[in-house]
Coordinates of C-alpha atoms in Angstrom, one line a residue:
X1 CA 67.3 -4.2 -50.7
X2 CA 64.6 -6.3 -51.8
X3 CA 63.0 -7.5 -54.8
X4 CA 60.5 -4.9 -55.6
X5 CA 62.9 -2.1 -55.0
X6 CA 65.4 -3.7 -57.4
X7 CA 63.1 -3.7 -60.1
X8 CA 62.2 0.2 -59.6
X9 CA 65.7 1.1 -60.0
X10 CA 66.4 -0.9 -62.9
X11 CA 63.3 0.4 -64.6
X12 CA 64.6 4.1 -63.7
X13 CA 68.1 3.2 -65.1
X14 CA 66.8 2.2 -68.2
X15 CA 64.6 5.1 -69.0
X16 CA 67.7 7.7 -68.5
X17 CA 69.9 5.6 -70.9
X18 CA 66.8 5.8 -73.3
X19 CA 66.4 9.4 -73.3
X20 CA 70.0 10.2 -73.5
X21 CA 70.3 7.9 -77.0
X22 CA 67.3 9.9 -78.6
X23 CA 68.4 12.5 -80.8
X24 CA 66.1 15.5 -83.0
X25 CA 63.9 16.2 -79.7
X26 CA 63.9 19.2 -78.0
X27 CA 64.1 19.3 -74.0
X28 CA 60.1 20.7 -74.2
X29 CA 59.1 17.4 -76.6
X30 CA 61.2 15.0 -74.2
X31 CA 59.8 16.2 -71.3
X32 CA 56.0 15.9 -72.8
X33 CA 57.4 12.1 -74.1
X34 CA 58.6 11.2 -70.8
X35 CA 55.3 11.9 -68.9
X36 CA 53.5 10.1 -71.7
X37 CA 56.0 7.3 -71.1
X38 CA 55.0 7.1 -67.5
X39 CA 52.2 6.9 -67.5
X40 CA 52.4 3.4 -69.5
X41 CA 54.8 2.3 -66.8
X42 CA 53.3 0.2 -63.5
X43 CA 55.1 0.0 -60.3
X44 CA 55.4 -4.4 -60.1
X45 CA 53.1 -5.5 -56.9
X46 CA 54.0 -6.2 -53.4
X47 CA 53.2 -8.6 -51.0
X48 CA 50.5 -8.2 -48.5
X49 CA 48.4 -5.6 -51.0
X50 CA 45.0 -5.4 -52.6
X51 CA 45.9 -5.1 -56.1
X52 CA 43.4 -5.5 -59.2
X53 CA 43.8 -8.1 -61.8
X54 CA 41.6 -9.5 -64.4
X55 CA 40.1 -12.5 -64.8
X56 CA 41.8 -14.7 -67.3
X57 CA 40.4 -18.3 -66.9
X58 CA 38.0 -19.9 -65.0
X59 CA 35.8 -23.3 -64.7
X60 CA 33.9 -24.9 -62.0
X61 CA 36.2 -24.6 -59.3
X62 CA 38.6 -22.0 -59.8
X63 CA 39.4 -18.9 -61.2
X64 CA 43.0 -17.8 -63.0
X65 CA 43.7 -14.1 -62.4
X66 CA 46.5 -11.8 -64.0
X67 CA 47.7 -9.3 -62.0
X68 CA 50.3 -7.9 -64.6
X69 CA 52.9 -9.8 -63.5
X70 CA 54.6 -12.8 -65.7
X71 CA 52.8 -15.4 -63.6
X72 CA 49.0 -15.8 -62.9
X73 CA 47.5 -16.4 -59.9
X74 CA 44.6 -19.2 -59.3
X75 CA 41.5 -18.5 -56.5
X76 CA 39.0 -20.8 -55.6
X77 CA 35.7 -20.2 -57.1
X78 CA 34.1 -20.1 -53.7
X79 CA 35.8 -16.8 -52.8
X80 CA 33.6 -15.2 -55.6
X81 CA 30.1 -15.3 -53.5
X82 CA 29.6 -11.7 -53.8
X83 CA 30.4 -11.7 -57.6
X84 CA 27.4 -14.0 -58.4
X85 CA 28.0 -13.4 -62.4
X86 CA 31.6 -13.5 -62.2
X87 CA 32.9 -14.3 -65.7
X88 CA 36.6 -14.0 -68.0
X89 CA 37.5 -10.5 -68.6
X90 CA 35.9 -9.1 -65.8
X91 CA 38.4 -6.8 -63.3
X92 CA 38.8 -8.0 -59.7
X93 CA 40.7 -7.2 -56.2
X94 CA 42.5 -9.7 -54.9
X95 CA 45.1 -10.0 -51.8
X96 CA 48.9 -10.6 -52.5
X97 CA 49.7 -13.1 -50.3
X98 CA 52.9 -13.8 -51.9
X99 CA 54.5 -13.5 -55.2
X100 CA 56.1 -16.8 -55.2
X101 CA 55.4 -19.7 -52.7
X102 CA 57.4 -22.5 -52.0
X103 CA 55.9 -24.0 -55.2
X104 CA 57.0 -21.0 -57.0
X105 CA 53.2 -20.1 -57.0
X106 CA 51.5 -16.8 -56.7
X107 CA 48.9 -17.2 -53.9
X108 CA 46.0 -14.8 -54.3
X109 CA 43.1 -14.4 -52.1
X110 CA 39.6 -12.8 -52.7
X111 CA 38.2 -13.5 -49.5
X112 CA 41.3 -11.6 -47.7
X113 CA 40.9 -8.7 -50.3
X114 CA 37.1 -8.1 -49.4
X115 CA 38.1 -8.5 -45.5
X116 CA 40.8 -5.8 -45.9
X117 CA 38.3 -3.7 -47.7
X118 CA 35.2 -4.3 -45.5
X119 CA 37.5 -3.5 -42.0
X120 CA 38.6 0.1 -44.2
X121 CA 35.0 0.8 -44.9
X122 CA 33.7 -0.2 -41.3
X123 CA 36.6 2.4 -39.8
X124 CA 35.7 5.2 -42.1
X125 CA 32.1 4.2 -41.0
X126 CA 33.0 4.6 -37.5
X127 CA 35.0 8.0 -38.1
X128 CA 32.5 9.8 -40.2
X129 CA 29.4 8.4 -39.1
X130 CA 28.5 6.5 -41.8
X131 CA 25.4 4.0 -42.1
X132 CA 26.1 0.3 -43.5
X133 CA 23.9 -2.7 -44.1
X134 CA 23.9 -5.8 -43.1
X135 CA 22.0 -9.1 -42.6
X136 CA 21.4 -10.7 -39.4
X137 CA 22.4 -14.1 -39.6
X138 CA 21.5 -15.9 -36.3
X139 CA 20.6 -15.4 -32.6
X140 CA 23.5 -15.3 -30.2
X141 CA 23.6 -14.8 -26.4
X142 CA 22.5 -11.3 -25.5
X143 CA 21.3 -10.0 -29.1
X144 CA 22.4 -11.2 -32.8
X145 CA 25.4 -11.7 -35.1
X146 CA 25.1 -9.6 -38.0
X147 CA 27.1 -10.2 -41.5
X148 CA 28.5 -6.8 -42.6
X149 CA 30.2 -7.6 -45.8
X150 CA 31.8 -10.6 -44.5
X151 CA 33.1 -9.6 -41.4
X152 CA 30.8 -10.6 -38.5
X153 CA 29.2 -8.1 -35.8
X154 CA 27.6 -7.8 -33.0
X155 CA 23.7 -6.4 -32.4
X156 CA 23.2 -5.9 -28.5
X157 CA 19.5 -6.8 -28.1
X158 CA 18.9 -3.5 -26.6
X159 CA 19.8 -2.1 -29.6
X160 CA 17.8 -3.5 -32.5
X161 CA 14.7 -1.2 -31.6
X162 CA 13.1 1.5 -29.3
X163 CA 10.4 -0.6 -28.2
X164 CA 10.7 -3.9 -26.4
X165 CA 11.4 -7.1 -28.6
X166 CA 8.9 -9.9 -28.0
X167 CA 9.7 -12.2 -31.2
X168 CA 13.6 -12.5 -31.5
X169 CA 13.5 -15.0 -34.1
X170 CA 11.6 -12.5 -36.9
X171 CA 14.8 -10.4 -36.9
X172 CA 17.0 -13.6 -38.1
X173 CA 17.4 -13.1 -42.0
X174 CA 16.5 -9.5 -42.3
X175 CA 18.6 -6.9 -44.2
X176 CA 18.7 -3.9 -41.7
X177 CA 21.0 -0.5 -41.3
X178 CA 23.3 -0.1 -39.2
X179 CA 25.6 2.3 -36.9
X180 CA 29.0 1.4 -35.8
X181 CA 28.8 1.9 -32.6
X182 CA 32.5 0.4 -31.1
X183 CA 35.5 -1.3 -32.7
X184 CA 37.9 -3.8 -30.8
X185 CA 41.1 -4.1 -33.2
X186 CA 42.9 -6.5 -30.8
X187 CA 40.0 -8.9 -31.0
X188 CA 38.4 -7.6 -34.3
X189 CA 35.4 -7.5 -32.5
X190 CA 32.5 -5.0 -33.9
X191 CA 29.5 -3.8 -31.9
X192 CA 26.6 -2.1 -34.3
X193 CA 22.7 -0.8 -33.6
X194 CA 20.2 -0.4 -35.4
X195 CA 18.1 1.4 -32.4
X196 CA 20.1 4.6 -32.8
X197 CA 19.0 5.2 -36.3
X198 CA 15.3 4.6 -35.0
X199 CA 15.8 7.1 -32.2
X200 CA 17.5 9.7 -34.7
X201 CA 14.7 9.4 -37.3
X202 CA 12.1 9.8 -34.5
X203 CA 13.6 12.5 -32.9
X204 CA 13.2 14.1 -36.0
X205 CA 9.4 13.5 -36.1
X206 CA 9.2 14.4 -32.6
X207 CA 10.3 17.7 -33.8
X208 CA 8.2 18.1 -36.1
X209 CA 4.9 16.8 -33.5
X210 CA 5.8 19.1 -31.2
X211 CA 6.0 22.5 -33.5
X212 CA 2.4 21.5 -34.9
X213 CA 1.2 20.5 -31.3
X214 CA -1.8 22.1 -29.9
X215 CA -3.8 22.2 -26.9
X216 CA -7.5 20.2 -27.7
X217 CA -5.9 18.9 -31.0
X218 CA -6.8 15.3 -31.7
X219 CA -4.3 12.5 -32.9
X220 CA -4.6 8.9 -33.7
X221 CA -1.7 6.7 -31.8
X222 CA -1.2 3.4 -30.8
X223 CA -1.1 2.0 -27.1
X224 CA 2.9 1.3 -27.2
X225 CA 2.9 0.4 -23.2
X226 CA 0.6 -0.2 -20.6
X227 CA 1.0 0.3 -16.9
X228 CA -0.8 0.4 -13.5
X229 CA -1.0 4.5 -13.5
X230 CA -1.7 5.1 -17.4
X231 CA -1.0 3.8 -21.1
X232 CA 1.9 5.6 -23.1
X233 CA 0.5 6.1 -26.5
X234 CA 2.6 6.1 -29.9
X235 CA 1.9 9.2 -31.7
X236 CA 4.4 8.4 -34.6
X237 CA 7.6 8.5 -33.1
X238 CA 6.8 10.4 -30.1
X239 CA 4.9 9.0 -26.9
X240 CA 2.6 10.7 -24.9
X241 CA 0.8 9.4 -21.7
X242 CA -2.6 8.8 -21.2
X243 CA -3.2 8.4 -17.4
X244 CA -5.9 6.5 -16.2
X245 CA -8.0 8.8 -14.7
X246 CA -8.1 10.2 -18.5
X247 CA -9.2 7.0 -20.0
X248 CA -13.0 6.9 -18.7
X249 CA -15.5 8.8 -17.2
X250 CA -16.2 5.9 -14.9
X251 CA -13.9 4.2 -12.3
X252 CA -11.6 2.0 -13.5
X253 CA -9.1 0.2 -11.8
X254 CA -6.7 -1.1 -14.6
X255 CA -5.8 0.2 -18.2
X256 CA -6.9 -3.2 -19.4
X257 CA -10.6 -2.4 -18.8
X258 CA -10.7 -0.5 -21.1
X259 CA -7.7 -0.4 -23.9
X260 CA -5.5 -3.6 -25.1
X261 CA -1.6 -3.7 -26.4
X262 CA -1.3 -1.9 -30.2
X263 CA -5.1 -0.6 -30.2
X264 CA -5.4 2.4 -32.7
X265 CA -6.9 5.0 -30.9
X266 CA -8.0 8.7 -30.9
X267 CA -6.6 10.9 -28.1
X268 CA -7.1 14.6 -27.6
X269 CA -4.0 17.0 -26.2
X270 CA -4.5 18.1 -22.8
X271 CA -1.1 19.4 -22.2
X272 CA 2.5 19.7 -23.3
X273 CA 5.7 20.8 -22.1
X274 CA 8.5 21.6 -25.1
X275 CA 11.4 21.3 -22.9
X276 CA 10.7 18.0 -21.3
X277 CA 9.0 17.1 -24.4
X278 CA 6.1 15.3 -22.0
X279 CA 2.4 15.0 -23.7
X280 CA -0.6 14.6 -21.6
X281 CA -3.4 13.0 -23.2
X282 CA -7.2 12.5 -22.6
X283 CA -9.7 9.8 -24.0
X284 CA -12.8 10.5 -21.9
X285 CA -12.6 14.3 -23.4
X286 CA -13.5 12.9 -27.0
X287 CA -17.0 12.5 -25.2
X288 CA -19.8 14.3 -23.6
X289 CA -19.7 14.2 -19.6
X290 CA -22.1 12.0 -18.1
X291 CA -23.4 14.7 -16.1
X292 CA -24.4 16.7 -18.8
X293 CA -26.4 13.6 -20.0
X294 CA -27.5 12.7 -16.6
X295 CA -31.9 12.1 -16.7
X296 CA -33.4 15.8 -15.8
X297 CA -36.3 14.1 -13.7
X298 CA -33.7 12.7 -11.1
X299 CA -34.1 15.5 -8.2
X300 CA -33.7 15.4 -4.4
X301 CA -35.9 12.3 -2.7
X302 CA -35.7 10.2 -6.0
X303 CA -34.9 6.9 -5.5
X304 CA -31.8 5.6 -7.3
X305 CA -29.7 2.2 -7.5
X306 CA -26.5 2.0 -8.4
X307 CA -23.0 -0.1 -7.4
X308 CA -20.7 0.5 -5.0
X309 CA -17.2 1.8 -6.5
X310 CA -15.4 3.1 -3.6
X311 CA -15.5 2.1 0.4
X312 CA -13.9 4.7 3.1
X313 CA -14.2 4.8 6.8
X314 CA -16.5 7.9 6.3
X315 CA -19.0 6.4 3.6
X316 CA -19.3 4.8 0.3
X317 CA -19.4 6.5 -3.3
X318 CA -22.3 4.9 -5.5
X319 CA -21.8 5.2 -9.3
X320 CA -25.3 6.2 -10.8
X321 CA -23.9 5.8 -14.3
X322 CA -20.5 5.7 -15.8
X323 CA -18.9 9.2 -14.2
X324 CA -21.8 10.3 -11.9
X325 CA -21.5 9.0 -8.2
X326 CA -22.8 10.2 -5.0
X327 CA -21.8 9.9 -1.6
X328 CA -23.5 7.9 1.0
X329 CA -22.1 9.3 4.2
X330 CA -21.2 6.7 7.3
X331 CA -24.4 8.7 9.3
X332 CA -26.8 8.4 6.4
X333 CA -26.3 4.7 6.5
X334 CA -28.4 3.6 9.1
X335 CA -30.9 5.3 12.0
X336 CA -28.7 3.6 15.0
X337 CA -26.3 6.1 16.8
X338 CA -23.3 3.6 16.5
X339 CA -23.1 2.6 12.9
X340 CA -20.8 -0.2 11.9
X341 CA -17.9 0.6 9.5
X342 CA -18.4 0.9 5.9
X343 CA -16.0 -1.8 4.9
X344 CA -18.1 -4.6 7.1
X345 CA -21.4 -4.2 5.3
X346 CA -20.6 -3.2 1.7
X347 CA -18.5 -4.6 -1.1
X348 CA -17.0 -3.2 -4.6
X349 CA -19.3 -3.4 -7.6
X350 CA -22.5 -4.2 -5.0
X351 CA -25.7 -2.7 -6.1
X352 CA -27.5 -0.7 -3.6
X353 CA -30.6 1.3 -3.5
X354 CA -30.4 5.1 -2.0
X355 CA -32.2 8.4 -1.7
X356 CA -30.9 11.6 -3.3
X357 CA -30.4 14.1 -0.6
X358 CA -28.5 16.6 -2.3
X359 CA -27.9 17.3 -6.1
X360 CA -25.9 20.2 -7.4
X361 CA -25.7 19.6 -11.5
X362 CA -23.4 22.3 -12.1
X363 CA -20.7 21.8 -9.1
X364 CA -21.2 18.0 -10.1
X365 CA -21.8 17.1 -6.7
X366 CA -24.5 14.4 -5.1
X367 CA -25.0 13.1 -1.6
X368 CA -27.1 10.0 -1.2
X369 CA -28.7 8.5 1.9
X370 CA -30.0 5.0 2.7
X371 CA -31.4 5.2 6.1
X372 CA -34.2 7.8 4.2
X373 CA -35.5 4.2 2.9
X374 CA -36.8 3.7 6.1
X375 CA -39.0 5.5 8.9
X376 CA -36.9 7.5 11.3
X377 CA -37.8 5.2 14.5
X378 CA -37.6 8.7 16.7
X379 CA -41.3 9.7 15.4
X380 CA -42.8 6.6 17.2
X381 CA -40.7 6.4 19.9
X382 CA -42.6 8.6 22.6
X383 CA -45.7 6.1 22.3
X384 CA -43.1 3.1 22.8
X385 CA -41.3 4.2 25.4
X386 CA -43.1 6.3 27.8
X387 CA -41.2 7.3 31.2
X388 CA -41.2 4.3 33.8
X389 CA -41.9 1.7 31.1
X390 CA -39.7 -1.4 31.4
X391 CA -37.9 -2.8 28.1
X392 CA -35.1 -4.9 27.1
X393 CA -31.7 -3.8 25.3
X394 CA -28.4 -4.3 23.8
X395 CA -25.3 -2.7 25.4
X396 CA -23.7 -1.4 22.3
X397 CA -21.2 1.3 24.1
X398 CA -19.2 1.3 27.4
X399 CA -17.5 5.1 28.6
X400 CA -16.0 6.4 31.8
X401 CA -19.6 7.5 33.2
X402 CA -22.2 5.1 31.6
X403 CA -23.4 2.6 29.0
X404 CA -25.2 3.0 25.7
X405 CA -28.4 0.5 25.5
X406 CA -29.8 0.0 22.0
X407 CA -33.8 -0.5 22.2
X408 CA -34.1 -0.8 18.7
X409 CA -32.4 0.4 15.6
X410 CA -31.7 4.1 16.0
X411 CA -33.1 4.6 19.3
X412 CA -30.4 4.3 22.2
X413 CA -30.5 5.3 25.7
X414 CA -27.9 6.5 28.3
X415 CA -27.6 4.6 31.7
X416 CA -25.2 6.7 34.0
X417 CA -23.1 4.3 36.0
X418 CA -24.6 5.3 39.3
X419 CA -27.6 4.1 38.0
X420 CA -26.8 0.3 38.1
X421 CA -26.8 -0.4 41.4
X422 CA -28.1 0.6 44.7
X423 CA -25.7 -0.9 46.9
X424 CA -22.5 -1.0 44.9
X425 CA -20.5 1.6 43.3
X426 CA -18.3 1.1 40.5
X427 CA -15.3 3.0 38.6
X428 CA -16.2 1.7 35.3
X429 CA -19.7 -0.1 33.7
X430 CA -17.5 -3.1 32.3
X431 CA -17.4 -4.1 36.4
X432 CA -21.2 -4.9 36.3
X433 CA -21.8 -5.5 32.4
X434 CA -20.0 -6.5 28.8
X435 CA -21.1 -4.8 25.3
X436 CA -23.3 -6.4 23.5
X437 CA -25.1 -8.1 26.4
X438 CA -29.0 -7.9 27.0
X439 CA -30.0 -5.8 30.3
X440 CA -33.2 -4.7 31.3
X441 CA -34.0 -1.1 31.9
X442 CA -36.5 1.2 32.8
X443 CA -37.2 4.7 31.0
X444 CA -36.6 7.7 33.6
X445 CA -36.6 10.7 30.8
X446 CA -37.4 11.0 26.9
X447 CA -36.4 13.8 25.1
X448 CA -38.1 13.4 21.5
X449 CA -36.7 16.6 19.8
X450 CA -33.0 16.2 20.9
X451 CA -33.3 12.0 20.3
X452 CA -32.1 11.4 24.1
X453 CA -32.9 8.5 26.2
X454 CA -32.3 8.7 30.3
X455 CA -32.5 5.3 31.1
X456 CA -32.0 3.4 34.6
X457 CA -31.3 -0.3 35.7
X458 CA -31.5 -0.4 39.6
X459 CA -34.7 1.8 39.6
X460 CA -36.2 -1.9 38.1
X461 CA -35.8 -3.0 42.0
X462 CA -36.9 -0.8 45.4
X463 CA -34.1 1.7 46.9
X464 CA -33.1 -1.0 50.1
X465 CA -31.2 1.9 51.5
X466 CA -34.2 2.8 54.1
X467 CA -34.3 -0.8 55.4
X468 CA -30.5 -0.8 55.6
X469 CA -31.1 2.1 58.0
X470 CA -32.3 0.0 60.4
X471 CA -29.9 -3.0 60.1
X472 CA -26.6 -0.7 59.8
X473 CA -28.0 1.7 63.1
X474 CA -25.0 3.7 64.7
X475 CA -22.4 1.7 66.7
X476 CA -24.1 -1.5 65.5
X477 CA -21.5 -4.3 65.2
X478 CA -21.0 -6.4 61.6
X479 CA -18.9 -8.9 60.2
X480 CA -17.3 -7.7 57.0
X481 CA -14.8 -8.9 53.8
X482 CA -11.7 -6.6 53.6
X483 CA -12.0 -6.4 49.6
X484 CA -9.6 -3.8 48.9
X485 CA -7.3 -1.7 50.9
X486 CA -5.6 1.6 49.8
X487 CA -3.9 4.6 51.2
X488 CA -7.2 6.1 52.1
X489 CA -8.6 2.8 53.9
X490 CA -10.3 -0.3 52.9
X491 CA -13.4 -1.4 51.0
X492 CA -15.6 -4.1 52.7
X493 CA -18.3 -6.6 51.5
X494 CA -21.3 -6.3 54.4
X495 CA -24.7 -8.9 54.2
X496 CA -26.9 -8.1 51.3
X497 CA -24.2 -7.1 49.0
X498 CA -23.6 -3.7 50.7
X499 CA -20.2 -1.9 50.2
X500 CA -18.5 -0.3 53.2
X501 CA -15.8 2.1 53.8
X502 CA -13.0 2.0 56.7
X503 CA -10.7 4.9 56.8
X504 CA -6.8 3.6 57.4
X505 CA -6.8 5.2 61.1
X506 CA -9.6 2.6 61.6
X507 CA -7.9 -0.6 60.3
X508 CA -5.8 -0.5 63.5
X509 CA -6.2 -3.7 65.7
X510 CA -5.7 -4.5 68.9
X511 CA -1.9 -4.9 70.5
X512 CA -0.5 -8.4 69.8
X513 CA -2.8 -9.1 66.9
X514 CA -1.7 -8.8 62.9
X515 CA -2.4 -6.3 61.0
X516 CA -5.4 -6.7 58.9
X517 CA -4.9 -7.6 54.8
X518 CA -7.2 -8.3 51.9
X519 CA -9.3 -11.0 52.5
X520 CA -9.8 -10.9 56.1
X521 CA -13.3 -11.4 57.5
X522 CA -13.2 -9.3 61.1
X523 CA -16.0 -7.4 62.7
X524 CA -16.5 -3.4 62.5
X525 CA -18.6 -1.2 64.2
X526 CA -21.0 1.6 61.9
X527 CA -19.6 5.2 62.8
X528 CA -21.4 6.9 59.9
X529 CA -24.6 6.0 57.6
X530 CA -25.7 8.5 55.3
X531 CA -29.2 7.1 53.6
X532 CA -28.9 10.0 50.6
X533 CA -25.3 9.7 49.9
X534 CA -25.5 5.7 50.0
X535 CA -22.5 5.4 52.6
X536 CA -21.7 3.6 55.4
X537 CA -18.7 3.8 57.3
X538 CA -17.3 1.3 59.9
X539 CA -14.1 0.7 62.4
X540 CA -12.4 -2.5 63.6
X541 CA -10.5 0.4 66.2
X542 CA -13.6 1.2 67.8
X543 CA -14.9 -2.0 67.9
X544 CA -11.8 -3.6 69.9
X545 CA -11.4 -0.4 72.0
X546 CA -15.1 -0.1 73.1
X547 CA -15.1 -3.5 74.1
X548 CA -11.6 -3.2 75.8
X549 CA -13.1 -0.1 77.6
X550 CA -15.9 -2.0 78.9
X551 CA -13.8 -5.0 80.2
X552 CA -11.6 -1.9 82.3
X553 CA -14.8 -0.5 83.6
X554 CA -15.9 -4.1 85.2
X555 CA -12.7 -4.6 86.4
X556 CA -12.4 -1.2 88.3
X557 CA -15.7 -2.0 89.9
X558 CA -14.8 -5.7 91.4
X559 CA -11.0 -4.3 93.1
X560 CA -11.7 -4.8 96.9
X561 CA -9.3 -6.4 98.1
X562 CA -5.2 -5.3 99.1
X563 CA -3.8 -8.6 99.3
X564 CA -2.4 -10.1 95.8
X565 CA -4.2 -13.1 95.8
X566 CA -7.1 -11.7 96.5
X567 CA -7.2 -9.1 94.0
X568 CA -6.1 -11.9 91.4
X569 CA -8.8 -14.0 92.6
X570 CA -11.5 -11.1 92.1
X571 CA -9.9 -10.2 88.9
X572 CA -10.0 -13.8 87.8
X573 CA -14.3 -14.0 89.0
X574 CA -14.4 -10.2 87.6
X575 CA -13.5 -11.1 84.4
X576 CA -15.1 -14.3 84.1
X577 CA -18.4 -12.5 85.5
X578 CA -17.7 -9.7 82.8
X579 CA -17.3 -11.7 80.0
X580 CA -20.2 -14.0 81.0
X581 CA -22.3 -10.8 81.3
X582 CA -20.7 -9.6 77.7
X583 CA -21.5 -13.1 76.2
X584 CA -24.9 -12.6 77.9
X585 CA -25.4 -8.9 76.4
X586 CA -24.0 -10.1 72.9
X587 CA -26.5 -12.9 72.8
X588 CA -29.4 -10.7 73.1
X589 CA -28.1 -8.1 71.1
X590 CA -27.4 -10.5 68.1
X591 CA -31.3 -11.9 69.4
X592 CA -32.6 -8.7 68.4
X593 CA -30.6 -7.9 65.2
X594 CA -31.2 -11.3 63.7
X595 CA -35.0 -10.3 64.2
X596 CA -34.4 -7.0 62.3
X597 CA -32.4 -8.4 59.5
X598 CA -35.1 -11.0 59.2
X599 CA -37.9 -8.4 59.0
X600 CA -35.5 -6.8 56.2
X601 CA -34.6 -9.7 54.6
X602 CA -38.1 -10.7 53.8
X603 CA -38.5 -7.1 52.8
X604 CA -36.0 -7.4 50.3
X605 CA -36.9 -10.4 49.0
X606 CA -40.4 -9.3 48.2
X607 CA -38.7 -6.5 46.1
X608 CA -36.3 -8.9 44.5
X609 CA -39.1 -10.9 43.0
X610 CA -40.2 -8.2 40.8
X611 CA -36.9 -7.7 39.4
X612 CA -33.6 -9.4 40.5
X613 CA -30.4 -7.1 40.9
X614 CA -27.4 -8.7 39.3
X615 CA -24.1 -9.6 41.0
X616 CA -20.8 -8.4 40.1
X617 CA -17.2 -9.7 40.0
X618 CA -15.2 -6.8 41.6
X619 CA -16.0 -4.6 44.2
X620 CA -14.4 -1.1 43.3
X621 CA -13.3 1.4 46.1
X622 CA -16.2 3.7 47.2

């Protein structure tokens, strides 16, 4: 049994003895007097308790406190910082650390008493959701240290305000209200929040604003946050989104072009969602639509000047005034049939002059043209490009069937692939000419109404096929270069740039001779000539077979002897005679063909003086 319990038992025993010695009182009176006596009795204080005491003395360093015991306790004056006007006679709460220490002195603590009381208050605040006040003492990693009536608590940076904090130092030293969020009794840690108190207040404000909200209502707000898609406006506890397209009637690429952070502006409510608490706001809607203020004198045909605000593959948008734009389609940029991509010509914010083509004020649409600033070149094309007139042009486009040549901007003509050369056939025009090269042409046909020109290139020179007919006569022999071999046959390059064809069966060589291959130059005999189709067919097989047949016929006529030796001699003589005659015959024929070729060559050279035909690098299959 400890000292405190012994004192209590002794007091109870004394009370009983006292009432036993009292006479002349009824039981009721005794009971009432007993209650009055009990009220005057105080149980002695116990160690580790917070008790109330009275200041009985104090100086500049210490305070003497009496807690109702025989001895008084001494507390340092520095522990009464929370009690600045302390004086003798004041009642204070202290913590009884020990009734008597080794020196026989009572040990009291004002600081521990405050700490215990504060922890009780903090725990109660957490349980009952009570708000506490504190002073922000200093910054720390991730937030602040806050003094909650002597207890240090942690305030995370994210729990200071609903808005991002830009100046942390401005909070140091401020007295603020906090909500207890978490307590770790093991480590005596307390986590608090100021943000939740703001959010509670904002929630009430939000409900109040939403209850009064109407479409078309004009509200004042503050620019709270800016993004690339718009601006968040603080309406006094409730945020609304001002989309970038609703900031200005004109086109802007960033909200910073019009607004600044923390600007106070008026906005109009465009739409809102009660459930999701989303509000769509507008700024440009507070001003008249630019189409309503557009110059009334502007009509189709009027010239305007504006700046390029959008560039696309299909055209450009020109802003006449902020909020009023017109489209220049790519087909209306140039008279050329092959316009360039707009991105290669124009830049954003570039000043451009144009002509209004269509104007619809009700639909708020406008189409513009740039080529209309100059005259349509087809109006004078008939006079400038009559049939059979020769010109120089630039190759602008190549297709499988031909190529387009630009004579001037806006005037193009088509040369069919068959009209490139008299003697060669091309699979694709790129085998003869390249894009952006200059080319001589002649006008074959002109259609002003449909803006069409038919051009030719080979027609600049005389058709040589009338001359070729005498050179490449049937059964005539010519040397040719094999340029290509396919399943159907071989392509040949003959003299004068003429292309020939040999079917596969006519490529067979004499027994013992190697097969023909690309790059071989060998004799061929003409087996087909078509002036109209511009086609010559040759045969190597017929050439050597006919020659062999001639030798065999000559050998048969010289066989007159039955003797083997005579026969051999005769055959040898016949072979020499035959070869000699063949050589003489071949020389005579070559002389005649040379004369014909010289005459044809002279004729071709005269025609070439007017316009020389262009050579090509490749020889495609006919």
